[in-house]
CSV table of C-alpha atoms in Angstrom, one decimal:
chain,number,residue,atom,x,y,z
A,1049,HIS,CA,250.3,87.3,90.8
A,1050,ALA,CA,251.2,84.4,93.1
A,1051,LEU,CA,249.6,86.1,96.1
A,1052,ILE,CA,246.4,86.9,94.3
A,1053,TYR,CA,246.0,83.4,92.9
A,1054,ASP,CA,246.8,82.0,96.3
A,1055,VAL,CA,243.9,83.9,97.8
A,1056,ALA,CA,241.6,82.8,94.9
A,1057,ARG,CA,242.7,79.1,95.4
A,1058,LEU,CA,241.7,79.3,99.1
A,1059,GLU,CA,238.4,81.0,98.5
A,1060,ARG,CA,237.1,79.0,95.5
A,1061,GLY,CA,236.3,76.0,97.7
A,1062,LEU,CA,234.0,78.1,99.8
A,1063,ALA,CA,232.4,79.6,96.7
A,1064,GLN,CA,231.7,76.2,95.2
A,1065,ALA,CA,230.2,75.0,98.5
A,1066,LYS,CA,227.6,77.9,98.2
A,1067,GLY,CA,227.1,77.5,94.4
A,1068,LEU,CA,228.9,80.7,93.7
A,1069,HIS,CA,231.6,81.7,91.2
A,1070,PHE,CA,234.9,83.2,92.3
A,1071,TYR,CA,236.6,85.2,89.6
A,1072,VAL,CA,240.1,86.8,89.3
A,1073,ASP,CA,240.4,89.9,87.2
A,1074,ILE,CA,244.0,91.1,86.7
A,1075,ILE,CA,244.6,94.2,84.6
A,1076,GLU,CA,248.0,93.9,83.0
A,1077,PRO,CA,250.7,95.0,83.2
A,1078,LEU,CA,250.9,94.1,86.9
A,1079,PRO,CA,254.4,94.1,88.3
A,1080,ALA,CA,255.7,90.6,89.0
A,1081,TRP,CA,257.2,91.8,92.3
A,1082,LEU,CA,256.3,94.4,94.8
A,1083,LEU,CA,257.9,95.4,98.1
A,1084,GLY,CA,255.4,95.1,100.9
A,1085,ASP,CA,254.0,92.9,103.7
A,1086,SER,CA,252.6,89.9,101.8
A,1087,VAL,CA,251.2,88.2,104.8
A,1088,ARG,CA,249.1,91.2,105.9
A,1089,ILE,CA,247.9,91.9,102.3
A,1090,LYS,CA,246.8,88.3,102.1
A,1091,GLN,CA,245.0,88.7,105.4
A,1092,ILE,CA,243.1,91.7,104.2
A,1093,LEU,CA,242.0,90.0,100.9
A,1094,LEU,CA,241.0,86.8,102.7
A,1095,ASN,CA,238.9,88.8,105.2
A,1096,LEU,CA,237.2,90.8,102.5
A,1097,ALA,CA,236.6,87.8,100.3
A,1098,ASN,CA,235.3,85.7,103.3
A,1099,ASN,CA,232.8,88.5,104.1
A,1100,ALA,CA,231.7,88.7,100.4
A,1101,LEU,CA,231.1,85.0,100.2
A,1102,LYS,CA,229.4,84.9,103.6
A,1103,PHE,CA,226.8,87.5,102.6
A,1104,THR,CA,226.3,86.5,98.9
A,1105,GLU,CA,223.7,83.9,98.2
A,1106,TYR,CA,223.6,84.1,94.4
A,1107,GLY,CA,226.0,85.1,91.6
A,1108,SER,CA,229.7,85.6,92.1
A,1109,VAL,CA,232.6,87.3,94.0
A,1110,THR,CA,235.5,88.9,92.0
A,1111,LEU,CA,239.0,89.7,93.1
A,1112,HIS,CA,240.3,92.5,90.9
A,1113,ALA,CA,243.9,93.8,90.8
A,1114,GLU,CA,245.8,96.4,88.8
A,1115,TRP,CA,248.8,98.7,89.0
A,1116,ALA,CA,248.1,102.4,88.5
A,1117,GLU,CA,249.8,105.6,89.5
A,1118,GLU,CA,252.5,103.8,91.6
A,1119,ASN,CA,249.8,102.1,93.6
A,1120,LEU,CA,248.5,98.5,93.8
A,1121,HIS,CA,244.7,98.7,93.5
A,1122,LEU,CA,242.8,95.6,94.8
A,1123,SER,CA,239.1,95.2,95.1
A,1124,ILE,CA,236.6,92.5,96.2
A,1125,SER,CA,233.2,92.8,94.5
A,1126,ASP,CA,230.1,90.7,95.2
A,1127,THR,CA,226.6,90.3,93.9
A,1128,GLY,CA,225.2,90.2,97.4
A,1129,PRO,CA,222.4,92.3,99.1
A,1130,GLY,CA,224.4,95.5,99.3
A,1131,ILE,CA,224.6,97.8,102.3
A,1132,PRO,CA,222.4,100.9,102.9
A,1133,GLU,CA,224.3,104.2,102.4
A,1134,ALA,CA,223.4,105.4,105.9
A,1135,SER,CA,225.3,102.4,107.4
A,1136,GLN,CA,228.4,102.4,105.3
A,1137,ALA,CA,230.2,105.1,107.3
A,1138,ARG,CA,229.9,103.0,110.5
A,1139,LEU,CA,230.9,99.7,108.9
A,1140,PHE,CA,234.6,100.0,109.6
A,1141,GLN,CA,234.1,100.7,113.3
A,1142,ARG,CA,234.9,97.9,115.7
A,1143,PHE,CA,232.0,95.6,116.5
A,1144,GLU,CA,229.7,97.5,114.1
A,1145,GLN,CA,227.6,95.5,111.7
A,1146,GLU,CA,224.8,96.4,109.4
A,1147,GLN,CA,221.6,94.6,110.3
A,1148,GLY,CA,220.1,94.5,106.8
A,1149,PRO,CA,219.5,91.5,104.5
A,1150,GLN,CA,221.9,88.6,105.3
A,1151,ARG,CA,223.8,90.7,107.9
A,1152,ASN,CA,222.7,88.7,110.9
A,1153,SER,CA,225.8,87.1,112.1
A,1154,GLY,CA,229.3,88.0,113.1
A,1155,SER,CA,230.8,91.4,114.1
A,1156,GLY,CA,232.5,94.2,112.2
A,1157,LEU,CA,235.8,93.5,113.8
A,1158,GLY,CA,237.4,92.1,110.6
A,1159,LEU,CA,236.7,95.3,108.6
A,1160,ALA,CA,238.2,97.4,111.4
A,1161,ILE,CA,241.4,95.4,111.3
A,1162,CYS,CA,241.5,95.7,107.6
A,1163,ARG,CA,241.3,99.4,107.8
A,1164,GLU,CA,244.0,99.6,110.4
A,1165,LEU,CA,246.4,97.3,108.5
A,1166,VAL,CA,245.8,99.3,105.3
A,1167,GLY,CA,246.4,102.5,107.1
A,1168,LEU,CA,249.7,101.2,108.6
A,1169,MET,CA,250.8,100.5,105.1
A,1170,GLY,CA,250.0,104.1,104.0
A,1171,GLY,CA,247.1,103.1,101.9
A,1172,SER,CA,243.3,103.5,101.9
A,1173,ILE,CA,240.2,101.3,101.9
A,1174,ASP,CA,236.7,102.4,100.9
A,1175,LEU,CA,233.4,100.9,100.0
A,1176,GLN,CA,230.9,101.3,97.1
A,1177,SER,CA,227.6,99.6,97.7
A,1178,ARG,CA,223.9,99.9,96.8
A,1179,VAL,CA,221.1,97.8,98.3
A,1180,ALA,CA,220.2,95.0,96.0
A,1181,HIS,CA,223.2,95.8,93.7
A,1182,GLY,CA,226.1,94.2,95.6
A,1183,SER,CA,229.2,95.7,97.2
A,1184,THR,CA,232.8,96.5,96.3
A,1185,PHE,CA,235.6,97.1,98.7
A,1186,HIS,CA,238.5,99.0,97.2
A,1187,VAL,CA,242.0,98.8,98.7
A,1188,ARG,CA,244.9,101.1,97.5
A,1189,LEU,CA,248.4,100.3,98.6
A,1190,PRO,CA,251.4,102.6,97.7
A,1191,LEU,CA,254.0,99.8,97.2
A,1192,ALA,CA,257.4,100.0,95.5
A,1193,ILE,CA,258.8,97.9,92.7
A,1194,PRO,CA,262.1,96.4,94.0
A,1195,GLU,CA,265.2,96.8,91.8
A,1196,GLN,CA,266.4,93.3,92.4
A,1197,PRO,CA,263.5,91.0,93.7
A,1198,ALA,CA,264.4,88.5,96.3
A,1199,LEU,CA,264.2,84.9,95.2
A,1200,SER,CA,262.0,83.8,98.1
A,1201,PRO,CA,260.0,86.7,99.5
A,1202,ILE,CA,257.8,84.5,101.8
A,1203,TRP,CA,259.0,81.9,104.2
A,1204,PRO,CA,257.5,78.8,102.7
A,1205,VAL,CA,255.0,76.8,104.8
A,1206,GLU,CA,256.9,73.6,104.0
A,1207,SER,CA,259.9,74.9,105.9
A,1208,VAL,CA,258.1,74.9,109.3
A,1209,ALA,CA,255.8,71.8,108.7
A,1210,LEU,CA,256.8,69.0,111.1
A,1211,ARG,CA,254.8,66.1,109.7
A,1212,SER,CA,251.2,65.2,109.0
A,1213,LEU,CA,249.3,65.8,112.3
A,1214,ARG,CA,245.8,64.8,113.5
A,1215,LEU,CA,244.2,68.2,114.5
A,1216,LEU,CA,241.0,69.2,116.1
A,1217,LEU,CA,239.5,72.5,115.0
A,1218,VAL,CA,236.9,74.0,117.3
A,1219,GLU,CA,235.2,77.0,115.5
A,1220,ASP,CA,231.5,77.9,115.4
A,1221,ASP,CA,231.7,80.1,112.3
A,1222,ALA,CA,231.4,77.7,109.3
A,1223,THR,CA,233.1,80.1,106.9
A,1224,VAL,CA,236.1,80.8,109.1
A,1225,ALA,CA,236.4,77.1,109.9
A,1226,ALA,CA,236.5,76.2,106.2
A,1227,VAL,CA,239.3,78.6,105.6
A,1228,ILE,CA,241.4,77.4,108.6
A,1229,ARG,CA,240.7,73.8,107.7
A,1230,GLY,CA,241.8,74.4,104.1
A,1231,LEU,CA,245.0,76.1,105.2
A,1232,LEU,CA,245.9,73.2,107.5
A,1233,GLU,CA,244.9,70.4,105.0
A,1234,ARG,CA,247.0,72.2,102.4
A,1235,GLN,CA,250.0,71.6,104.7
A,1236,GLY,CA,249.2,67.8,104.8
A,1237,HIS,CA,247.4,67.7,108.2
A,1238,LEU,CA,244.2,65.7,109.0
A,1239,VAL,CA,241.6,68.0,110.4
A,1240,ARG,CA,238.4,67.3,112.3
A,1241,HIS,CA,236.1,70.3,112.7
A,1242,VAL,CA,233.4,70.7,115.4
A,1243,GLY,CA,231.3,73.8,116.1
A,1244,ASN,CA,231.0,73.9,119.8
A,1245,GLY,CA,232.8,73.1,123.0
A,1246,LEU,CA,230.7,70.1,124.1
A,1247,ASN,CA,231.4,68.3,120.8
A,1248,ALA,CA,235.1,69.2,121.3
A,1249,LEU,CA,235.2,67.5,124.7
A,1250,ALA,CA,233.6,64.4,123.2
A,1251,GLU,CA,236.2,64.3,120.4
A,1252,VAL,CA,239.1,64.7,122.9
A,1253,GLU,CA,237.7,61.8,124.9
A,1254,GLN,CA,237.2,59.5,121.9
A,1255,GLY,CA,239.9,60.6,119.4
A,1256,THR,CA,243.7,60.9,119.4
A,1257,TYR,CA,244.6,64.4,118.4
A,1258,GLU,CA,248.1,65.9,118.4
A,1259,ALA,CA,246.9,69.5,118.7
A,1260,ILE,CA,243.8,71.6,119.1
A,1261,PHE,CA,242.9,75.0,117.5
A,1262,LEU,CA,240.3,76.4,119.9
A,1263,ASP,CA,238.2,79.5,119.2
A,1264,LEU,CA,237.7,81.5,122.4
A,1265,ASP,CA,234.2,82.8,121.6
A,1266,LEU,CA,232.0,79.7,121.3
A,1267,PRO,CA,228.3,79.4,122.0
A,1268,GLY,CA,227.5,78.1,125.5
A,1269,VAL,CA,230.8,77.0,127.0
A,1270,ASP,CA,233.6,79.3,125.8
A,1271,GLY,CA,237.1,78.4,124.8
A,1272,PHE,CA,238.6,79.3,128.2
A,1273,GLN,CA,236.3,76.8,129.9
A,1274,ILE,CA,236.9,74.1,127.3
A,1275,ALA,CA,240.7,74.4,127.7
A,1276,GLN,CA,240.4,74.1,131.5
A,1277,LEU,CA,238.1,71.0,131.2
A,1278,VAL,CA,240.5,69.4,128.7
A,1279,ARG,CA,243.4,69.9,131.2
A,1280,GLN,CA,241.4,68.4,134.1
A,1281,CYS,CA,240.5,65.3,132.1
A,1282,GLU,CA,244.0,64.6,130.8
A,1283,ASP,CA,246.3,61.8,131.9
A,1284,SER,CA,249.4,62.8,133.6
A,1285,ASP,CA,251.6,61.3,130.9
A,1286,ARG,CA,249.9,63.1,127.9
A,1287,ARG,CA,249.2,66.7,127.3
A,1288,ILE,CA,247.5,67.9,124.1
A,1289,PRO,CA,248.8,71.2,122.8
A,1290,ILE,CA,246.0,73.8,122.5
A,1291,VAL,CA,246.3,77.0,120.4
A,1292,ALA,CA,243.8,79.7,121.1
A,1293,VAL,CA,242.2,81.5,118.1
A,1294,THR,CA,240.3,84.7,118.5
A,1295,ALA,CA,239.0,87.8,116.7
A,1296,ARG,CA,239.3,89.8,119.9
A,1297,SER,CA,241.9,92.6,119.9
A,1298,GLY,CA,243.7,94.6,122.5
A,1299,GLY,CA,242.5,92.9,125.7
A,1300,ASP,CA,243.9,90.4,128.2
A,1301,GLU,CA,242.8,87.4,126.1
A,1302,GLU,CA,246.3,86.0,125.6
A,1303,LEU,CA,247.1,86.1,129.4
A,1304,ARG,CA,243.7,84.5,130.2
A,1305,ALA,CA,244.4,81.8,127.5
A,1306,ARG,CA,247.7,80.9,129.1
A,1307,GLU,CA,246.1,80.8,132.6
A,1308,ALA,CA,243.4,78.4,131.2
A,1309,GLY,CA,246.2,76.0,130.1
A,1310,MET,CA,246.6,76.9,126.4
A,1311,ASP,CA,250.0,76.8,124.7
A,1312,GLY,CA,249.7,79.2,121.8
A,1313,PHE,CA,247.7,82.2,120.8
A,1314,LEU,CA,246.6,83.5,117.3
A,1315,ARG,CA,244.4,86.4,116.2
A,1316,LYS,CA,242.1,86.2,113.2
A,1317,PRO,CA,242.4,86.5,110.2
A,1318,LEU,CA,244.9,83.8,109.9
A,1319,THR,CA,247.5,82.7,107.3
A,1320,GLY,CA,249.0,79.3,106.6
A,1321,GLU,CA,252.3,80.6,107.7
A,1322,GLN,CA,250.9,81.6,111.1
A,1323,LEU,CA,249.2,78.2,111.6
A,1324,ALA,CA,252.4,76.3,110.6
A,1325,GLU,CA,254.6,78.4,112.9
A,1326,ALA,CA,252.2,77.9,115.8
A,1327,LEU,CA,252.1,74.2,115.3
A,1328,GLN,CA,255.9,74.0,115.2
A,1329,ARG,CA,256.1,75.9,118.5
A,1330,VAL,CA,253.6,73.9,120.5
A,1331,VAL,CA,254.1,70.4,119.0
A,1332,ALA,CA,257.9,70.5,118.9
């Protein structure tokens, strides 16, 4: 229950900004505790919910949860434009994206990662959609009910938070930026968001930031170049920690980020725990 409502709490701000409703539908009885990877499950739900909110212009998005046949069933439903049947089979392939109504931005990478994570947990993910009738992504996870639940299954974010920090977030996707900013502000940090590298450089020159979260795939000047420019302009007695953020997978991005002068590396989708731990490593 806590995980589901945590996801809803993070997503409702985005929904309200677009004039949408975000509903939670839990079919009881749902076990109070289940044995599984809560961080990855939350990543999957946040990714699916973000996509639903991104492509839905009117109506609502609903997070549904129930326990049936020894499986946790989760689904994200929207009232968006829907996806043509001919395109649904390709949607979970890396970098594949339907070019129908409202599908004109981003890549399919997030759905590919969701499918891989669900598969590693022994579960399944599938899609039901009709053009003009919305979409529903169904996730089935074969989780166990622990005999004696642990008192604290997730390392609390507060245990790794250093203090309130002034942070610069450089991210061109407004939806992703809103999620990351919300996660950081929830930890007590002050976050300034800019959407491109040139604005980031201006902020670094004019502001006093204690760390930067820098997307690698920015329009125009990319994150690697921005990091190099920041390092060239810094005074010898002060070095701003930079954490790379990317949706890329399986390449040499982390090595290139280090060579460009970045101190940390994170892959999307992100959780509050990952952000907090990255901050602790680079700021401490």
